[in-house]
mmCIF file with all atom_site columns, C-alpha atoms and ligand atoms in Angstrom:
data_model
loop_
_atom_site.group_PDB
_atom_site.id
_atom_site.type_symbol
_atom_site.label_atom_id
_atom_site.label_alt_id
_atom_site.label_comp_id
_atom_site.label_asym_id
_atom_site.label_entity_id
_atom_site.label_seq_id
_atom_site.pdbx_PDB_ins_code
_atom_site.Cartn_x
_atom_site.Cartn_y
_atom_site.Cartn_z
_atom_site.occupancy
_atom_site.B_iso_or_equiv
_atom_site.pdbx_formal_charge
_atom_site.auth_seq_id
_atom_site.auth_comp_id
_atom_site.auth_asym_id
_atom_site.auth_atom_id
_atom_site.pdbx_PDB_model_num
ATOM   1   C  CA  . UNK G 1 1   ? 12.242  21.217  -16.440 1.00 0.00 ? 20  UNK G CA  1
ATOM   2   C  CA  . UNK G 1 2   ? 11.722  18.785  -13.391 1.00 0.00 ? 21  UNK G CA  1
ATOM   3   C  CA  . UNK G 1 3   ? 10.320  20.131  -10.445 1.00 0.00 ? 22  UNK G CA  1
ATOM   4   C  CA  . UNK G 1 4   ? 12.183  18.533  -7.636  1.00 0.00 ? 23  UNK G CA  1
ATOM   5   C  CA  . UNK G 1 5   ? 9.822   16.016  -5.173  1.00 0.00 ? 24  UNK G CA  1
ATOM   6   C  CA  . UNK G 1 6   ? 10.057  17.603  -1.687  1.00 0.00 ? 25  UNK G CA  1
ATOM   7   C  CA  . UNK G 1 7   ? 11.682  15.131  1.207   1.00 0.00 ? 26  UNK G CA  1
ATOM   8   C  CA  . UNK G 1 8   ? 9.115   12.081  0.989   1.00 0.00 ? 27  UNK G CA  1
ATOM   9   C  CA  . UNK G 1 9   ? 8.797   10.928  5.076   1.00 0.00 ? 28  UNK G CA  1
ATOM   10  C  CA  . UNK G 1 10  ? 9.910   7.688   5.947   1.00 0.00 ? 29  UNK G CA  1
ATOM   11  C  CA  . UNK G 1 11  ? 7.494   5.238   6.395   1.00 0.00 ? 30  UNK G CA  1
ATOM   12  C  CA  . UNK G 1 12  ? 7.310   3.560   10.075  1.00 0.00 ? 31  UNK G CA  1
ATOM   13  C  CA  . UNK G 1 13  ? 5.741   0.007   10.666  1.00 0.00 ? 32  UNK G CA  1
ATOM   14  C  CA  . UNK G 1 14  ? 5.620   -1.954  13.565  1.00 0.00 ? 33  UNK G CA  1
ATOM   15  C  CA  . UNK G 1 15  ? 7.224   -6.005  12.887  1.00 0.00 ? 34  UNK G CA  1
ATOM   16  C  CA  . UNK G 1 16  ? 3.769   -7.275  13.345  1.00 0.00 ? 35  UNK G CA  1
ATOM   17  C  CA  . UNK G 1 17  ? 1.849   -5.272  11.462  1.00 0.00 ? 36  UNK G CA  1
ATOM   18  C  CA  . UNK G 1 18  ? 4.381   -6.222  8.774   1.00 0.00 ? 37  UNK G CA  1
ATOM   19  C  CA  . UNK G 1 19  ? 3.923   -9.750  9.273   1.00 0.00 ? 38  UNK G CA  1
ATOM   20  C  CA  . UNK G 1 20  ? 0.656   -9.899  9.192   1.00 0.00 ? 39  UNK G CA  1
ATOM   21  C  CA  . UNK G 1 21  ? 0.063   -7.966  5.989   1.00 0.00 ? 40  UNK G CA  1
ATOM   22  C  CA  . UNK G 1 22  ? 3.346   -10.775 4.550   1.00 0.00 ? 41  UNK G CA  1
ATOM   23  C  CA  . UNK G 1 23  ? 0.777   -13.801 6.091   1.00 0.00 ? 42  UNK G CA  1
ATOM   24  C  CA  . UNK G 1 24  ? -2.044  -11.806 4.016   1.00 0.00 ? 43  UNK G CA  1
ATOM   25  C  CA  . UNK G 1 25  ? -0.656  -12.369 1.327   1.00 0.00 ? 44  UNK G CA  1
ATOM   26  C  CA  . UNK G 1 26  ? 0.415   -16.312 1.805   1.00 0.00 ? 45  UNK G CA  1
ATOM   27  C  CA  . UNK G 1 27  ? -3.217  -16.700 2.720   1.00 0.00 ? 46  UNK G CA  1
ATOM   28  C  CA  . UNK G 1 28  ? -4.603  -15.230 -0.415  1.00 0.00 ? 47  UNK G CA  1
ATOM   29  C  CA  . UNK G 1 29  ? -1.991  -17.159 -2.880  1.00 0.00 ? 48  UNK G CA  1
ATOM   30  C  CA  . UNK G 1 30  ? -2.581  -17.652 -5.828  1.00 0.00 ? 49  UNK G CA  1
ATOM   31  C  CA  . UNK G 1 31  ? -4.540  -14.508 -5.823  1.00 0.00 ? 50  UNK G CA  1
ATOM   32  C  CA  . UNK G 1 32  ? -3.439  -10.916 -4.967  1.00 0.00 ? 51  UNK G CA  1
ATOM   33  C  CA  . UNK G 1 33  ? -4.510  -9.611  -1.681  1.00 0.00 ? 52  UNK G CA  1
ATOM   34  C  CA  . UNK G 1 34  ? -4.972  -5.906  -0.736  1.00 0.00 ? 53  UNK G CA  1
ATOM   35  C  CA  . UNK G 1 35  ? -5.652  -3.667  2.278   1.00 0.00 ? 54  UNK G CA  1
ATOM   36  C  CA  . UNK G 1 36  ? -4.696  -0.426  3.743   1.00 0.00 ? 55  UNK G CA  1
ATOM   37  C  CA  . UNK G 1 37  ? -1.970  0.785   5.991   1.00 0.00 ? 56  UNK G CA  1
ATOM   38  C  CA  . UNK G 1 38  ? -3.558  3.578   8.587   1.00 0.00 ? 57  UNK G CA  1
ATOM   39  C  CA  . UNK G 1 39  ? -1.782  5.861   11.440  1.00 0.00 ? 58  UNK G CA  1
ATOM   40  C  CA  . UNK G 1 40  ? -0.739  8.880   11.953  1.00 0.00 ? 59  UNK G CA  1
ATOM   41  C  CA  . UNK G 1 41  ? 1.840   11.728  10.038  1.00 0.00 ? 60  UNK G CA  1
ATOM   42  C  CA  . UNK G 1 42  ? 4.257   13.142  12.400  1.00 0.00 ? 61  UNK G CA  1
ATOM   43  C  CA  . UNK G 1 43  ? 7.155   15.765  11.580  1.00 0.00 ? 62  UNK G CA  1
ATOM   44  C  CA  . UNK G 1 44  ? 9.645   13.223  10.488  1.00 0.00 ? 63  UNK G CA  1
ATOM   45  C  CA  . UNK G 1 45  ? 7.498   10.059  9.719   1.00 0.00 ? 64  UNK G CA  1
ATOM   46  C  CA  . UNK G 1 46  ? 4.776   8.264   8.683   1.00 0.00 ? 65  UNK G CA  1
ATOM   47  C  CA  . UNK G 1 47  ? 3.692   6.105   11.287  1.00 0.00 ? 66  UNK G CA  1
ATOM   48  C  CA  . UNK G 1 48  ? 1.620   2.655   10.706  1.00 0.00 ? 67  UNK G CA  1
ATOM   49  C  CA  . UNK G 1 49  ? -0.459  1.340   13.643  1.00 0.00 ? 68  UNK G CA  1
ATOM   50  C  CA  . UNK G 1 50  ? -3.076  -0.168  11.700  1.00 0.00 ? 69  UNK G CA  1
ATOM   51  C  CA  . UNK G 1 51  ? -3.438  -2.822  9.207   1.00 0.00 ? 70  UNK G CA  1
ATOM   52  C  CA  . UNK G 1 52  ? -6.784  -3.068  7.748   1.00 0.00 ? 71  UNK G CA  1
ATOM   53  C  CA  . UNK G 1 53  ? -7.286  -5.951  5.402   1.00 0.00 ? 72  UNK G CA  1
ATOM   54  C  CA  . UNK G 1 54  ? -9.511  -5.483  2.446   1.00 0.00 ? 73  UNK G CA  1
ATOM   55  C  CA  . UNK G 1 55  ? -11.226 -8.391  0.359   1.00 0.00 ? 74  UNK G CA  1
ATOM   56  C  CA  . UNK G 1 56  ? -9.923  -8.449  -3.551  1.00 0.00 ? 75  UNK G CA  1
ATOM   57  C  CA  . UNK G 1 57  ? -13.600 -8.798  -5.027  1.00 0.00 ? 76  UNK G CA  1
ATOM   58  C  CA  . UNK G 1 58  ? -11.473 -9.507  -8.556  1.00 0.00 ? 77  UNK G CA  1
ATOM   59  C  CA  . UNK G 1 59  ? -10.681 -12.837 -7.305  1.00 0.00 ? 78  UNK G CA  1
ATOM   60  C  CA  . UNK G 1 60  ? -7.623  -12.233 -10.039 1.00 0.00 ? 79  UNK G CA  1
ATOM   61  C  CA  . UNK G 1 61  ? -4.017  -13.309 -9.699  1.00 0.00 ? 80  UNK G CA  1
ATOM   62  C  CA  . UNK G 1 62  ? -3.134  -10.090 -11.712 1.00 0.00 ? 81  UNK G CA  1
ATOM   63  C  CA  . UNK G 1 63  ? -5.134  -7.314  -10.484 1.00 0.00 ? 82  UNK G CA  1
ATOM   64  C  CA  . UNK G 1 64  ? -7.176  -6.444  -7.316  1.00 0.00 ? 83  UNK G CA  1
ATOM   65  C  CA  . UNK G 1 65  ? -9.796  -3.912  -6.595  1.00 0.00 ? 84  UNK G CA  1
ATOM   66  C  CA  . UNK G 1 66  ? -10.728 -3.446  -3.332  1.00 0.00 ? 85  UNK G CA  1
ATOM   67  C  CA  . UNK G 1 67  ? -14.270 -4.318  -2.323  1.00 0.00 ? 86  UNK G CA  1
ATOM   68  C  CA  . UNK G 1 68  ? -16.000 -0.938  -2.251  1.00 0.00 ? 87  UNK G CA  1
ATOM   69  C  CA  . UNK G 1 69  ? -17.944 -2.242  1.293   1.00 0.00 ? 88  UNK G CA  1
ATOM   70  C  CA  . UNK G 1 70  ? -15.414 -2.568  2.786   1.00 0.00 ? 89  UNK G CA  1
ATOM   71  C  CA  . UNK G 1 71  ? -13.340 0.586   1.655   1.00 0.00 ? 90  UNK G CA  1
ATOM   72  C  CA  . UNK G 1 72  ? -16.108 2.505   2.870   1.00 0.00 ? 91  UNK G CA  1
ATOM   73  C  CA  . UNK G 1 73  ? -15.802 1.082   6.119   1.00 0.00 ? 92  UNK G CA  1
ATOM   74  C  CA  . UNK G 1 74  ? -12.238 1.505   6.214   1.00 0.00 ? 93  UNK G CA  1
ATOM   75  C  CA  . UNK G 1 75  ? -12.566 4.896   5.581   1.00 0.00 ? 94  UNK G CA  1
ATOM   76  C  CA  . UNK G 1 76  ? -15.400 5.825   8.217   1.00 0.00 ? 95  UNK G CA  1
ATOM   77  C  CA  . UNK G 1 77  ? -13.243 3.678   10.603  1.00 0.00 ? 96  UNK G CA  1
ATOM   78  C  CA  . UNK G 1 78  ? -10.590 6.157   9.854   1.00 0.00 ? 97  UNK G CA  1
ATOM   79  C  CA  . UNK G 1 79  ? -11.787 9.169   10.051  1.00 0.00 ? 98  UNK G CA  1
ATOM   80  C  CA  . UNK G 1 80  ? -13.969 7.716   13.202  1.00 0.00 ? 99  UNK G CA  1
ATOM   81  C  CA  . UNK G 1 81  ? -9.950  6.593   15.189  1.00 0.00 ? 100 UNK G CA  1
ATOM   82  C  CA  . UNK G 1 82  ? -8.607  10.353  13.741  1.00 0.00 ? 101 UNK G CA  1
ATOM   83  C  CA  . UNK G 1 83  ? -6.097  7.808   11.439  1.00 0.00 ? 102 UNK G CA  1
ATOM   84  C  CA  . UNK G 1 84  ? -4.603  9.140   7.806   1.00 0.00 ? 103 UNK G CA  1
ATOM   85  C  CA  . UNK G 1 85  ? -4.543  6.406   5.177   1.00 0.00 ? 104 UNK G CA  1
ATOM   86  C  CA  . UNK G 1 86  ? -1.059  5.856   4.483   1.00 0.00 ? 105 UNK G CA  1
ATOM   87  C  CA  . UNK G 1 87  ? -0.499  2.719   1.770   1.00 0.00 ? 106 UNK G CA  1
ATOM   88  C  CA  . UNK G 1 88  ? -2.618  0.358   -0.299  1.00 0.00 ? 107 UNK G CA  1
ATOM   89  C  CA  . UNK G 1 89  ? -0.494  -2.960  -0.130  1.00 0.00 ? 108 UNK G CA  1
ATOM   90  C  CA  . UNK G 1 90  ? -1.450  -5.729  -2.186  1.00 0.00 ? 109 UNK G CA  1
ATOM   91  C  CA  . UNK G 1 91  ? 0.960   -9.158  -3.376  1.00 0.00 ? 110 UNK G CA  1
ATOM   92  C  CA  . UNK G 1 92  ? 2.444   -9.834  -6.812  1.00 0.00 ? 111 UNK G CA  1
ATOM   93  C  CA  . UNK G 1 93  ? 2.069   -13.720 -6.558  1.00 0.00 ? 112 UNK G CA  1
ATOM   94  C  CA  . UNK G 1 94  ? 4.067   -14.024 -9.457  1.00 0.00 ? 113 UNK G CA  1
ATOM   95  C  CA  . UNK G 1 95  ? 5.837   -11.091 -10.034 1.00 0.00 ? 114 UNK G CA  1
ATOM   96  C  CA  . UNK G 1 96  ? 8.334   -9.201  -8.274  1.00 0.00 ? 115 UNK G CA  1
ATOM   97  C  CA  . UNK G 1 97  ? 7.062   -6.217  -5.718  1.00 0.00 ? 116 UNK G CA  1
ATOM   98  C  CA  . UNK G 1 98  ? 7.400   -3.107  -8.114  1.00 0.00 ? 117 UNK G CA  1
ATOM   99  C  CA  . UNK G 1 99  ? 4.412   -1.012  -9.362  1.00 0.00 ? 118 UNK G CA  1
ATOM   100 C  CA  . UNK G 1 100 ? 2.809   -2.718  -12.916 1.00 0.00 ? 119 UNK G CA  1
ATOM   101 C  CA  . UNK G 1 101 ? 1.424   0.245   -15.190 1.00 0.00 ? 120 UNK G CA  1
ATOM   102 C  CA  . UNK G 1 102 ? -2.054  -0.304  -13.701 1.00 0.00 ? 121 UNK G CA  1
ATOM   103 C  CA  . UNK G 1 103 ? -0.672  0.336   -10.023 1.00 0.00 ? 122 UNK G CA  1
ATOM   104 C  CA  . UNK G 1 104 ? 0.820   3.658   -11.146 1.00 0.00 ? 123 UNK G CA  1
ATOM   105 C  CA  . UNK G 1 105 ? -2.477  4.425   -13.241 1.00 0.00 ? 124 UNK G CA  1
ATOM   106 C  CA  . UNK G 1 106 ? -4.963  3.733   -10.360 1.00 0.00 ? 125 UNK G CA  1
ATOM   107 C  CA  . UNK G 1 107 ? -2.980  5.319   -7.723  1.00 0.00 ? 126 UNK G CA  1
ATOM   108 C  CA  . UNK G 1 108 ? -5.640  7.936   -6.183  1.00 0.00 ? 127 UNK G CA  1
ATOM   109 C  CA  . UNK G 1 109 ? -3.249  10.061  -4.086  1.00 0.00 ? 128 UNK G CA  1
ATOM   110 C  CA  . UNK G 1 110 ? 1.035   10.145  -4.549  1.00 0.00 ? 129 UNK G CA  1
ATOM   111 C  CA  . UNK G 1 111 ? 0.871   10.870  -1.113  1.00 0.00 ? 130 UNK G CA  1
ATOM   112 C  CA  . UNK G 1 112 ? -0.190  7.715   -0.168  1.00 0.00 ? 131 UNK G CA  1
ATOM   113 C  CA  . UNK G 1 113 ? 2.066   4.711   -0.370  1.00 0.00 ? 132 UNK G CA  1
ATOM   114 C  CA  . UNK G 1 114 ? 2.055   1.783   -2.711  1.00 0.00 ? 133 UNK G CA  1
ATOM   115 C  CA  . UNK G 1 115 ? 3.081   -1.211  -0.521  1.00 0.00 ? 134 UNK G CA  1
ATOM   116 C  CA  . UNK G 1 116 ? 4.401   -4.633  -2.832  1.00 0.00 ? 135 UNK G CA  1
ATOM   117 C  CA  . UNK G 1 117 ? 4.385   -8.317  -1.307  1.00 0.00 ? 136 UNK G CA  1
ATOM   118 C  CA  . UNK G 1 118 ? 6.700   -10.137 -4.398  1.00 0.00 ? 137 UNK G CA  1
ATOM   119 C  CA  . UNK G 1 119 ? 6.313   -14.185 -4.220  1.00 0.00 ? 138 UNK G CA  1
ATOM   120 C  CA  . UNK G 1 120 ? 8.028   -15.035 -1.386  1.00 0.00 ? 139 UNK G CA  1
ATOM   121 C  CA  . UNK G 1 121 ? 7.231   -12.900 0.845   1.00 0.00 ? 140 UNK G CA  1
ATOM   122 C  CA  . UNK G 1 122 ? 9.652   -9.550  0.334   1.00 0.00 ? 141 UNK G CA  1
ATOM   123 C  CA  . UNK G 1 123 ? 7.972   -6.223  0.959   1.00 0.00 ? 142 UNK G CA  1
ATOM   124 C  CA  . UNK G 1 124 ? 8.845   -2.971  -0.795  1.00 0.00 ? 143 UNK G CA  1
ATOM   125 C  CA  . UNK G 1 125 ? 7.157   0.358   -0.728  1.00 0.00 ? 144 UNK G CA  1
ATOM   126 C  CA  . UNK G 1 126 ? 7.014   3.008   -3.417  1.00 0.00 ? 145 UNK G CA  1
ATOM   127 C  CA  . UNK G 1 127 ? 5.650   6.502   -3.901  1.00 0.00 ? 146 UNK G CA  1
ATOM   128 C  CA  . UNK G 1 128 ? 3.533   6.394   -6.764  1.00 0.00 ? 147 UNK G CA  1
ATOM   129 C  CA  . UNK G 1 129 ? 4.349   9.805   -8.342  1.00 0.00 ? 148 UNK G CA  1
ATOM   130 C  CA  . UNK G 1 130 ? 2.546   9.722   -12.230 1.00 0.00 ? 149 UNK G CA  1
ATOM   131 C  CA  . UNK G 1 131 ? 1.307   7.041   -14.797 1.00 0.00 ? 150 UNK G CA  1
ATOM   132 C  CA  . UNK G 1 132 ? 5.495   6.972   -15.478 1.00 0.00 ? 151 UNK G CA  1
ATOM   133 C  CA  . UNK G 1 133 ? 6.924   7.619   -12.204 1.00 0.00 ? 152 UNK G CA  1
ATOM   134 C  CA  . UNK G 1 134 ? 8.004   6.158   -9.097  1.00 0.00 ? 153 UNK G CA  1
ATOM   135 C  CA  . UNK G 1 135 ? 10.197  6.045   -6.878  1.00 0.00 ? 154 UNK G CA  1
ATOM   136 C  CA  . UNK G 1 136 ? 11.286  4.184   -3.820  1.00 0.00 ? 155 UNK G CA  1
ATOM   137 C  CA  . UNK G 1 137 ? 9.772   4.616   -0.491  1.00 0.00 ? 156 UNK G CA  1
ATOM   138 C  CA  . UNK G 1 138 ? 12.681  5.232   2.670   1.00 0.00 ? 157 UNK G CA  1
ATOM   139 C  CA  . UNK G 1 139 ? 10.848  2.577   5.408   1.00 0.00 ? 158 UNK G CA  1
ATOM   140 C  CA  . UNK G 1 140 ? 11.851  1.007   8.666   1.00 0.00 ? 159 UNK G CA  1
ATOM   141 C  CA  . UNK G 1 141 ? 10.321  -1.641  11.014  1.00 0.00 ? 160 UNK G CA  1
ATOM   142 C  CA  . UNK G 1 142 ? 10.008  -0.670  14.930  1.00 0.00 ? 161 UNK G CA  1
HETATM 143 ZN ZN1 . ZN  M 2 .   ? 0.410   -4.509  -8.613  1.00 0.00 ? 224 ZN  M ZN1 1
#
């Protein structure tokens, strides 16, 4: 029997924070870029108010990992500005912006949003929910 999902919260990102992560993305072309999405959980909403880019030490146009450096950084940065990580984003620079089997595989928390950047520059967001499942994220600019 499925269990049903409770309410996922929509997802909340200021225009230029979304811009820049898009621009990420054109910078790193050919090769997938990745970061981190940071801010704050409120009743109703995730709310972005930090974009923390992260360097793709894979150098790949097909996969990224996240340089581990750096992640740790992110995180102490985090937990240092009271901030919840919210999304991994990285860029399909050849494919369009929905999770690959890998992306669902090496998702470390369905609570934490899987942001896509397709090929020219179109953003979706999913909740990565098992190694099968996923499922559309509700998001707005502000
Ligand atoms: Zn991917």
């Amino acid at each position: 029997m499925k269990v049903n999902m409770p309410t996922r919260p929509r997802i909340r990102i200021p225009d230029l924070l979304l811009a820049e992560l898009i621009a990420h993305a054109a910078q790193e072309h050919p090769l997938e870029c990745c970061g981190l999405l940071a801010g704050i959980v409120t009743p109703g909403a995730c709310e972005v108010t930090v974009r923390i880019p992260l360097t793709n030490h894979l150098k790949r146009e097909d996969e990224f990992e996240s340089d581990p450096a750096e992640m740790l950084a992110a995180h102490r940065r985090m937990r240092r500005e009271g901030l919840e990580m919210l999304a991994v984003y990285h860029s399909h620079p050849a494919s369009e912006p929905v999770p690959s089997r890998k992306d669902r595989l090496r998702s470390i928390d369905e609570r934490v949003a899987c942001v896509i950047v397709g090929p020219t520059g179109d953003v979706r967001m999913w909740w990565l929910l098992s190694a099968h499942e996923q499922t559309e994220a509700n998001w707005e600019t502000k």
